[in-house]
Amino acid sequence: MRLKETVLTLLMEQRGSYLSGESIANSLGVSRNAVWKAVRQLQKDGHPIDAVRNRGYALSGGADTLCVPGITRYLRCGGLTLDYQKSVSTTMNVCKHAAESGTPEGYVIIAEQQTDGKGRMGRSFYSPAGTGVYFSILLRPRFSAEQSLLITTCAAVACAQAIEAVSGQEAQIKWVNDIYVAGKKVCGILTEASLDLESGGLHYAVLGIGINLLPPEDGFPADLREKAGALFQTAGGDLRCRMVAEVLNQFFTLYPQILEKSFLEEYRRRSMLSGQDITVLRDGAELPATALGIDDDFALIVAYPDGSTARLSSGDVSVRKK
């Protein structure tokens, strides 16, 4: 762990209390000047650290600081490599670059904000600083491209469980990859994979997750206001660190048995579409239908007005307003 991360860990453990530069230096076996430089770098990174002469350094007691040491405090799963960057174009691109460079499974890139966040179907994903968590996970599963839907559905259950654990609010899944709370979308999930042409399996998969914890200071953009929501109205404690850690805890509990689909019933139980009148978007057309349920392969079964039924393994649907 780098010195600045070690210093941040100490300040987080004593959140709200001052630690002298001398005591930090002595505990870490470094000079006071090295501690001062680490603190300055942490402040430049955006961490709210107060420095007071003759008292030392303190991390603001109410600060919701997103950082690797803070996430690590809440992790119950091992084998992960966490990487925090203040701003990236998209965590998906950073993670894919790591994958192409040979980085092993378990690399997780977390960003304070994304300047060009990506969603499904080529859509953008609004990713402002300070209000959400945006991260991507590098996976190297040993199964076929056709089974990659399992990654998305597994992540959906993990995110729903994590949201419920951290916020205490009931989370529902809108097939295939969105999480809703109180009728608003609070989480989006995106999986992109690279095919190994020799084996026919996956070379790697990148799982991207974005969760809205707080409403943006100026509100959501006009085109998102009716649809998007946030889990909390005010910041406090380690909300963002806890959320990232809990998603990772839940996902990597399910992931080792992903081919067994042990999370199928949890996915079905949280499905918000079953029995709903929906619109199926296909080949540029909008088709009215009724969602009947989720089959054993996580496909959405729909019924059309003419009495025919269909099994959707991909695509996009929306709930029809009454």
mmCIF file of C-alpha atoms in Angstrom:
data_model
loop_
_atom_site.group_PDB
_atom_site.id
_atom_site.type_symbol
_atom_site.label_atom_id
_atom_site.label_comp_id
_atom_site.label_asym_id
_atom_site.label_seq_id
_atom_site.Cartn_x
_atom_site.Cartn_y
_atom_site.Cartn_z
ATOM 1 C CA MET A 1 0.000 0.000 0.000
ATOM 2 C CA ARG A 2 1.329 3.462 -0.892
ATOM 3 C CA LEU A 3 2.139 5.889 1.913
ATOM 4 C CA LYS A 4 -0.764 8.203 1.165
ATOM 5 C CA GLU A 5 -3.216 5.285 1.310
ATOM 6 C CA THR A 6 -1.723 4.134 4.621
ATOM 7 C CA VAL A 7 -2.060 7.659 6.029
ATOM 8 C CA LEU A 8 -5.662 7.823 4.798
ATOM 9 C CA THR A 9 -6.403 4.487 6.475
ATOM 10 C CA LEU A 10 -5.109 5.827 9.807
ATOM 11 C CA LEU A 11 -7.200 8.986 9.483
ATOM 12 C CA MET A 12 -10.301 6.964 8.594
ATOM 13 C CA GLU A 13 -9.821 4.776 11.657
ATOM 14 C CA GLN A 14 -9.738 7.932 13.801
ATOM 15 C CA ARG A 15 -12.306 9.859 11.762
ATOM 16 C CA GLY A 16 -13.057 13.239 13.327
ATOM 17 C CA SER A 17 -10.062 13.099 15.719
ATOM 18 C CA TYR A 18 -6.715 14.757 15.149
ATOM 19 C CA LEU A 19 -3.529 12.749 14.733
ATOM 20 C CA SER A 20 -0.239 14.601 15.000
ATOM 21 C CA GLY A 21 2.208 14.390 12.138
ATOM 22 C CA GLU A 22 4.773 13.082 14.600
ATOM 23 C CA SER A 23 2.572 10.215 15.817
ATOM 24 C CA ILE A 24 1.725 9.217 12.238
ATOM 25 C CA ALA A 25 5.388 9.372 11.235
ATOM 26 C CA ASN A 26 6.476 7.279 14.212
ATOM 27 C CA SER A 27 3.807 4.618 13.641
ATOM 28 C CA LEU A 28 4.745 4.290 9.974
ATOM 29 C CA GLY A 29 8.496 4.665 10.338
ATOM 30 C CA VAL A 30 8.720 7.650 7.990
ATOM 31 C CA SER A 31 9.584 11.336 8.336
ATOM 32 C CA ARG A 32 7.090 14.039 9.283
ATOM 33 C CA ASN A 33 7.830 15.686 5.947
ATOM 34 C CA ALA A 34 6.813 12.479 4.152
ATOM 35 C CA VAL A 35 3.531 12.495 6.109
ATOM 36 C CA TRP A 36 2.954 16.145 5.197
ATOM 37 C CA LYS A 37 3.518 15.390 1.499
ATOM 38 C CA ALA A 38 1.112 12.429 1.674
ATOM 39 C CA VAL A 39 -1.560 14.591 3.297
ATOM 40 C CA ARG A 40 -1.105 17.308 0.676
ATOM 41 C CA GLN A 41 -1.556 14.735 -2.082
ATOM 42 C CA LEU A 42 -4.669 13.350 -0.409
ATOM 43 C CA GLN A 43 -6.107 16.863 -0.178
ATOM 44 C CA LYS A 44 -5.388 17.409 -3.873
ATOM 45 C CA ASP A 45 -7.221 14.145 -4.575
ATOM 46 C CA GLY A 46 -10.286 15.645 -2.932
ATOM 47 C CA HIS A 47 -10.192 14.061 0.521
ATOM 48 C CA PRO A 48 -11.495 16.517 3.180
ATOM 49 C CA ILE A 49 -8.538 16.505 5.580
ATOM 50 C CA ASP A 50 -8.137 19.344 8.059
ATOM 51 C CA ALA A 51 -4.590 20.373 9.031
ATOM 52 C CA VAL A 52 -4.273 22.433 12.225
ATOM 53 C CA ARG A 53 -0.994 23.620 13.736
ATOM 54 C CA ASN A 54 -0.130 21.901 17.036
ATOM 55 C CA ARG A 55 -3.021 19.450 16.584
ATOM 56 C CA GLY A 56 -2.243 17.568 13.405
ATOM 57 C CA TYR A 57 -4.517 16.101 10.756
ATOM 58 C CA ALA A 58 -8.130 14.906 10.822
ATOM 59 C CA LEU A 59 -10.556 13.511 8.274
ATOM 60 C CA SER A 60 -13.918 15.260 8.448
ATOM 61 C CA GLY A 61 -16.283 13.189 10.566
ATOM 62 C CA GLY A 62 -19.199 13.489 8.136
ATOM 63 C CA ALA A 63 -17.198 13.022 4.954
ATOM 64 C CA ASP A 64 -18.286 10.313 2.532
ATOM 65 C CA THR A 65 -14.781 9.559 1.274
ATOM 66 C CA LEU A 66 -14.506 7.135 -1.634
ATOM 67 C CA CYS A 67 -11.133 5.389 -1.525
ATOM 68 C CA VAL A 68 -9.482 1.977 -1.598
ATOM 69 C CA PRO A 69 -8.732 1.826 2.166
ATOM 70 C CA GLY A 70 -12.339 2.760 2.945
ATOM 71 C CA ILE A 71 -13.723 0.032 0.671
ATOM 72 C CA THR A 72 -11.263 -2.544 1.980
ATOM 73 C CA ARG A 73 -12.535 -1.993 5.532
ATOM 74 C CA TYR A 74 -15.906 -3.481 4.547
ATOM 75 C CA LEU A 75 -14.752 -6.271 2.218
ATOM 76 C CA ARG A 76 -15.440 -9.856 3.229
ATOM 77 C CA CYS A 77 -14.088 -11.403 0.024
ATOM 78 C CA GLY A 78 -10.453 -11.784 -0.969
ATOM 79 C CA GLY A 79 -8.459 -12.013 -4.171
ATOM 80 C CA LEU A 80 -9.396 -8.560 -5.475
ATOM 81 C CA THR A 81 -7.152 -5.746 -6.675
ATOM 82 C CA LEU A 82 -8.819 -2.375 -6.132
ATOM 83 C CA ASP A 83 -7.798 0.694 -8.123
ATOM 84 C CA TYR A 84 -9.256 4.152 -7.469
ATOM 85 C CA GLN A 85 -9.059 7.010 -9.961
ATOM 86 C CA LYS A 86 -10.620 10.407 -9.430
ATOM 87 C CA SER A 87 -11.928 10.828 -12.973
ATOM 88 C CA VAL A 88 -12.009 8.551 -16.020
ATOM 89 C CA SER A 89 -13.833 8.626 -19.342
ATOM 90 C CA THR A 90 -15.431 5.314 -18.379
ATOM 91 C CA THR A 91 -14.404 2.561 -15.986
ATOM 92 C CA MET A 92 -15.300 0.037 -18.691
ATOM 93 C CA ASN A 93 -12.526 1.325 -20.943
ATOM 94 C CA VAL A 94 -9.968 1.318 -18.117
ATOM 95 C CA CYS A 95 -10.924 -2.233 -17.207
ATOM 96 C CA LYS A 96 -10.805 -3.466 -20.804
ATOM 97 C CA HIS A 97 -7.349 -1.960 -21.222
ATOM 98 C CA ALA A 98 -6.255 -3.838 -18.091
ATOM 99 C CA ALA A 99 -7.762 -7.041 -19.490
ATOM 100 C CA GLU A 100 -5.920 -6.691 -22.791
ATOM 101 C CA SER A 101 -2.688 -6.119 -20.831
ATOM 102 C CA GLY A 102 -3.060 -9.509 -19.135
ATOM 103 C CA THR A 103 -4.346 -8.341 -15.759
ATOM 104 C CA PRO A 104 -5.873 -11.314 -13.889
ATOM 105 C CA GLU A 105 -9.479 -11.703 -12.807
ATOM 106 C CA GLY A 106 -10.499 -9.662 -9.794
ATOM 107 C CA TYR A 107 -9.202 -6.258 -10.874
ATOM 108 C CA VAL A 108 -11.724 -3.561 -9.901
ATOM 109 C CA ILE A 109 -11.489 0.038 -11.066
ATOM 110 C CA ILE A 110 -13.514 2.586 -9.064
ATOM 111 C CA ALA A 111 -13.932 6.207 -10.161
ATOM 112 C CA GLU A 112 -15.186 9.343 -8.475
ATOM 113 C CA GLN A 113 -16.772 10.353 -11.757
ATOM 114 C CA GLN A 114 -17.023 9.313 -15.403
ATOM 115 C CA THR A 115 -16.889 11.917 -18.131
ATOM 116 C CA ASP A 116 -18.329 9.591 -20.770
ATOM 117 C CA GLY A 117 -20.182 6.887 -18.844
ATOM 118 C CA LYS A 118 -21.680 4.070 -20.911
ATOM 119 C CA GLY A 119 -25.008 2.285 -20.663
ATOM 120 C CA ARG A 120 -26.701 -0.414 -22.712
ATOM 121 C CA MET A 121 -27.776 0.101 -26.322
ATOM 122 C CA GLY A 122 -25.154 2.812 -26.815
ATOM 123 C CA ARG A 123 -26.779 5.101 -24.252
ATOM 124 C CA SER A 124 -24.800 7.354 -21.950
ATOM 125 C CA PHE A 125 -24.770 6.865 -18.178
ATOM 126 C CA TYR A 126 -24.876 10.057 -16.103
ATOM 127 C CA SER A 127 -21.927 9.841 -13.687
ATOM 128 C CA PRO A 128 -21.308 13.074 -11.716
ATOM 129 C CA ALA A 129 -18.741 13.292 -8.926
ATOM 130 C CA GLY A 130 -19.707 12.867 -5.290
ATOM 131 C CA THR A 131 -23.191 11.400 -5.728
ATOM 132 C CA GLY A 132 -22.741 7.814 -6.889
ATOM 133 C CA VAL A 133 -20.393 4.877 -7.274
ATOM 134 C CA TYR A 134 -19.077 3.799 -10.662
ATOM 135 C CA PHE A 135 -16.884 0.745 -10.995
ATOM 136 C CA SER A 136 -15.980 -2.107 -13.336
ATOM 137 C CA ILE A 137 -14.831 -5.631 -12.544
ATOM 138 C CA LEU A 138 -12.540 -7.761 -14.703
ATOM 139 C CA LEU A 139 -13.665 -11.387 -14.976
ATOM 140 C CA ARG A 140 -12.179 -14.326 -16.836
ATOM 141 C CA PRO A 141 -14.989 -16.908 -16.691
ATOM 142 C CA ARG A 142 -14.602 -20.297 -18.306
ATOM 143 C CA PHE A 143 -17.829 -20.548 -20.233
ATOM 144 C CA SER A 144 -19.323 -19.694 -23.609
ATOM 145 C CA ALA A 145 -20.366 -16.311 -24.920
ATOM 146 C CA GLU A 146 -23.994 -17.485 -24.841
ATOM 147 C CA GLN A 147 -23.717 -17.860 -21.064
ATOM 148 C CA SER A 148 -22.470 -14.308 -20.524
ATOM 149 C CA LEU A 149 -26.028 -13.223 -19.667
ATOM 150 C CA LEU A 150 -25.427 -15.009 -16.364
ATOM 151 C CA ILE A 151 -22.877 -12.354 -15.409
ATOM 152 C CA THR A 152 -25.424 -9.564 -15.818
ATOM 153 C CA THR A 153 -28.203 -11.386 -13.986
ATOM 154 C CA CYS A 154 -25.864 -12.477 -11.195
ATOM 155 C CA ALA A 155 -24.745 -8.855 -10.808
ATOM 156 C CA ALA A 156 -28.358 -7.667 -10.757
ATOM 157 C CA VAL A 157 -29.145 -9.908 -7.794
ATOM 158 C CA ALA A 158 -25.906 -8.897 -6.059
ATOM 159 C CA CYS A 159 -26.650 -5.187 -6.526
ATOM 160 C CA ALA A 160 -30.224 -5.595 -5.295
ATOM 161 C CA GLN A 161 -29.014 -7.444 -2.200
ATOM 162 C CA ALA A 162 -26.312 -4.847 -1.546
ATOM 163 C CA ILE A 163 -28.743 -1.941 -1.932
ATOM 164 C CA GLU A 164 -31.122 -3.568 0.521
ATOM 165 C CA ALA A 165 -28.299 -4.260 2.992
ATOM 166 C CA VAL A 166 -26.916 -0.714 2.930
ATOM 167 C CA SER A 167 -30.110 1.326 2.492
ATOM 168 C CA GLY A 168 -32.788 -0.900 4.027
ATOM 169 C CA GLN A 169 -35.007 -0.279 0.977
ATOM 170 C CA GLU A 170 -36.590 -2.949 -1.205
ATOM 171 C CA ALA A 171 -34.896 -3.271 -4.591
ATOM 172 C CA GLN A 172 -36.526 -4.634 -7.750
ATOM 173 C CA ILE A 173 -34.967 -5.791 -11.010
ATOM 174 C CA LYS A 174 -36.194 -4.557 -14.365
ATOM 175 C CA TRP A 175 -35.127 -7.176 -16.888
ATOM 176 C CA VAL A 176 -32.440 -7.454 -17.681
ATOM 177 C CA ASN A 177 -30.034 -5.137 -15.932
ATOM 178 C CA ASP A 178 -31.634 -2.190 -14.110
ATOM 179 C CA ILE A 179 -32.352 -1.889 -10.398
ATOM 180 C CA TYR A 180 -35.322 0.158 -9.211
ATOM 181 C CA VAL A 181 -36.219 1.452 -5.760
ATOM 182 C CA ALA A 182 -39.568 3.145 -5.088
ATOM 183 C CA GLY A 183 -40.318 3.223 -8.807
ATOM 184 C CA LYS A 184 -37.067 4.956 -9.813
ATOM 185 C CA LYS A 185 -33.957 3.561 -11.482
ATOM 186 C CA VAL A 186 -31.032 3.732 -9.064
ATOM 187 C CA CYS A 187 -28.575 1.306 -10.658
ATOM 188 C CA GLY A 188 -27.462 0.280 -14.123
ATOM 189 C CA ILE A 189 -25.368 -2.731 -15.092
ATOM 190 C CA LEU A 190 -23.433 -3.345 -18.284
ATOM 191 C CA THR A 191 -21.481 -6.445 -19.332
ATOM 192 C CA GLU A 192 -19.115 -6.477 -22.296
ATOM 193 C CA ALA A 193 -17.099 -9.522 -23.311
ATOM 194 C CA SER A 194 -14.213 -10.475 -25.568
ATOM 195 C CA LEU A 195 -14.432 -13.787 -27.412
ATOM 196 C CA ASP A 196 -11.519 -16.229 -27.542
ATOM 197 C CA LEU A 197 -11.673 -17.404 -31.153
ATOM 198 C CA GLU A 198 -9.538 -20.501 -30.513
ATOM 199 C CA SER A 199 -11.649 -21.945 -27.709
ATOM 200 C CA GLY A 200 -14.998 -20.397 -28.584
ATOM 201 C CA GLY A 201 -15.282 -19.237 -24.983
ATOM 202 C CA LEU A 202 -14.760 -15.868 -23.373
ATOM 203 C CA HIS A 203 -11.323 -14.305 -23.306
ATOM 204 C CA TYR A 204 -12.577 -11.966 -20.603
ATOM 205 C CA ALA A 205 -15.661 -10.089 -19.486
ATOM 206 C CA VAL A 206 -15.945 -6.620 -17.990
ATOM 207 C CA LEU A 207 -18.834 -5.937 -15.630
ATOM 208 C CA GLY A 208 -19.706 -2.264 -15.154
ATOM 209 C CA ILE A 209 -21.935 -0.999 -12.339
ATOM 210 C CA GLY A 210 -23.240 2.472 -11.564
ATOM 211 C CA ILE A 211 -25.382 3.267 -8.509
ATOM 212 C CA ASN A 212 -27.012 6.609 -7.642
ATOM 213 C CA LEU A 213 -26.602 7.188 -3.910
ATOM 214 C CA LEU A 214 -27.438 10.895 -3.731
ATOM 215 C CA PRO A 215 -29.320 13.275 -6.028
ATOM 216 C CA PRO A 216 -27.032 15.638 -7.985
ATOM 217 C CA GLU A 217 -26.760 19.135 -6.514
ATOM 218 C CA ASP A 218 -28.652 20.623 -9.460
ATOM 219 C CA GLY A 219 -30.932 17.615 -9.880
ATOM 220 C CA PHE A 220 -30.892 15.008 -12.615
ATOM 221 C CA PRO A 221 -30.836 16.203 -16.244
ATOM 222 C CA ALA A 222 -34.271 16.894 -17.699
ATOM 223 C CA ASP A 223 -34.340 13.695 -19.747
ATOM 224 C CA LEU A 224 -33.703 11.584 -16.623
ATOM 225 C CA ARG A 225 -35.861 13.270 -13.982
ATOM 226 C CA GLU A 226 -38.932 11.086 -14.434
ATOM 227 C CA LYS A 227 -36.929 7.874 -14.440
ATOM 228 C CA ALA A 228 -33.818 8.269 -12.280
ATOM 229 C CA GLY A 229 -33.707 8.254 -8.504
ATOM 230 C CA ALA A 230 -31.253 8.162 -5.617
ATOM 231 C CA LEU A 231 -31.080 5.926 -2.562
ATOM 232 C CA PHE A 232 -30.406 8.680 -0.025
ATOM 233 C CA GLN A 233 -31.165 12.376 0.284
ATOM 234 C CA THR A 234 -28.198 13.315 2.492
ATOM 235 C CA ALA A 235 -24.629 12.045 2.709
ATOM 236 C CA GLY A 236 -23.159 10.511 5.822
ATOM 237 C CA GLY A 237 -20.541 8.079 7.005
ATOM 238 C CA ASP A 238 -19.006 5.776 4.432
ATOM 239 C CA LEU A 239 -22.019 5.266 2.177
ATOM 240 C CA ARG A 240 -20.073 4.958 -1.058
ATOM 241 C CA CYS A 241 -17.320 2.739 0.342
ATOM 242 C CA ARG A 242 -19.883 0.500 2.014
ATOM 243 C CA MET A 243 -21.920 0.213 -1.172
ATOM 244 C CA VAL A 244 -18.980 -0.749 -3.388
ATOM 245 C CA ALA A 245 -17.754 -3.270 -0.834
ATOM 246 C CA GLU A 246 -21.188 -4.799 -0.334
ATOM 247 C CA VAL A 247 -21.778 -5.236 -4.071
ATOM 248 C CA LEU A 248 -18.395 -6.981 -4.336
ATOM 249 C CA ASN A 249 -19.181 -9.131 -1.291
ATOM 250 C CA GLN A 250 -22.532 -10.219 -2.700
ATOM 251 C CA PHE A 251 -21.306 -10.739 -6.258
ATOM 252 C CA PHE A 252 -18.266 -12.819 -5.351
ATOM 253 C CA THR A 253 -20.403 -14.957 -3.050
ATOM 254 C CA LEU A 254 -22.581 -15.910 -6.035
ATOM 255 C CA TYR A 255 -19.964 -15.901 -8.807
ATOM 256 C CA PRO A 256 -18.112 -19.168 -7.974
ATOM 257 C CA GLN A 257 -21.327 -21.141 -8.654
ATOM 258 C CA ILE A 258 -22.612 -18.910 -11.434
ATOM 259 C CA LEU A 259 -23.258 -21.789 -13.849
ATOM 260 C CA GLU A 260 -25.500 -23.423 -11.244
ATOM 261 C CA LYS A 261 -27.842 -20.400 -11.388
ATOM 262 C CA SER A 262 -28.322 -20.480 -7.632
ATOM 263 C CA PHE A 263 -29.597 -16.888 -7.780
ATOM 264 C CA LEU A 264 -32.437 -17.608 -10.255
ATOM 265 C CA GLU A 265 -35.239 -17.551 -7.671
ATOM 266 C CA GLU A 266 -33.872 -14.347 -6.117
ATOM 267 C CA TYR A 267 -33.895 -12.787 -9.584
ATOM 268 C CA ARG A 268 -37.462 -13.940 -10.229
ATOM 269 C CA ARG A 269 -38.645 -12.771 -6.808
ATOM 270 C CA ARG A 270 -37.387 -9.262 -7.499
ATOM 271 C CA SER A 271 -38.607 -9.050 -11.097
ATOM 272 C CA MET A 272 -40.743 -5.926 -11.496
ATOM 273 C CA LEU A 273 -42.046 -6.816 -14.970
ATOM 274 C CA SER A 274 -43.947 -10.045 -14.370
ATOM 275 C CA GLY A 275 -47.622 -9.444 -15.156
ATOM 276 C CA GLN A 276 -46.955 -5.922 -16.436
ATOM 277 C CA ASP A 277 -48.023 -4.441 -19.770
ATOM 278 C CA ILE A 278 -44.811 -3.586 -21.570
ATOM 279 C CA THR A 279 -43.456 -2.310 -24.863
ATOM 280 C CA VAL A 280 -40.864 -4.455 -26.613
ATOM 281 C CA LEU A 281 -38.341 -2.513 -28.686
ATOM 282 C CA ARG A 282 -37.286 -4.651 -31.648
ATOM 283 C CA ASP A 283 -35.749 -3.648 -34.980
ATOM 284 C CA GLY A 284 -36.845 -0.057 -34.489
ATOM 285 C CA ALA A 285 -40.445 -1.057 -33.813
ATOM 286 C CA GLU A 286 -42.403 -0.720 -30.562
ATOM 287 C CA LEU A 287 -44.536 -3.797 -29.904
ATOM 288 C CA PRO A 288 -47.138 -3.966 -27.106
ATOM 289 C CA ALA A 289 -46.916 -7.108 -24.990
ATOM 290 C CA THR A 290 -47.451 -8.531 -21.525
ATOM 291 C CA ALA A 291 -44.518 -9.851 -19.481
ATOM 292 C CA LEU A 292 -45.297 -13.359 -18.263
ATOM 293 C CA GLY A 293 -42.138 -14.111 -16.295
ATOM 294 C CA ILE A 294 -38.512 -15.200 -16.316
ATOM 295 C CA ASP A 295 -37.566 -18.662 -17.610
ATOM 296 C CA ASP A 296 -34.775 -20.916 -16.335
ATOM 297 C CA ASP A 297 -32.225 -19.210 -18.595
ATOM 298 C CA PHE A 298 -33.187 -15.679 -17.453
ATOM 299 C CA ALA A 299 -35.013 -14.939 -20.711
ATOM 300 C CA LEU A 300 -38.149 -12.800 -20.496
ATOM 301 C CA ILE A 301 -41.304 -14.563 -21.669
ATOM 302 C CA VAL A 302 -43.813 -12.202 -23.270
ATOM 303 C CA ALA A 303 -47.276 -12.557 -24.770
ATOM 304 C CA TYR A 304 -48.402 -10.437 -27.733
ATOM 305 C CA PRO A 305 -51.995 -9.268 -28.381
ATOM 306 C CA ASP A 306 -52.458 -11.879 -31.114
ATOM 307 C CA GLY A 307 -51.970 -14.646 -28.552
ATOM 308 C CA SER A 308 -48.440 -15.586 -29.591
ATOM 309 C CA THR A 309 -45.615 -15.750 -27.081
ATOM 310 C CA ALA A 310 -41.900 -15.099 -27.401
ATOM 311 C CA ARG A 311 -38.747 -15.672 -25.420
ATOM 312 C CA LEU A 312 -36.479 -12.629 -25.219
ATOM 313 C CA SER A 313 -32.852 -13.354 -24.342
ATOM 314 C CA SER A 314 -31.712 -9.835 -25.215
ATOM 315 C CA GLY A 315 -33.148 -6.495 -26.187
ATOM 316 C CA ASP A 316 -34.951 -3.702 -24.402
ATOM 317 C CA VAL A 317 -38.412 -3.271 -22.922
ATOM 318 C CA SER A 318 -40.274 -0.552 -21.077
ATOM 319 C CA VAL A 319 -43.330 -0.547 -18.851
ATOM 320 C CA ARG A 320 -46.373 0.939 -20.561
ATOM 321 C CA LYS A 321 -47.988 3.829 -18.748
ATOM 322 C CA LYS A 322 -51.634 3.326 -17.923
#
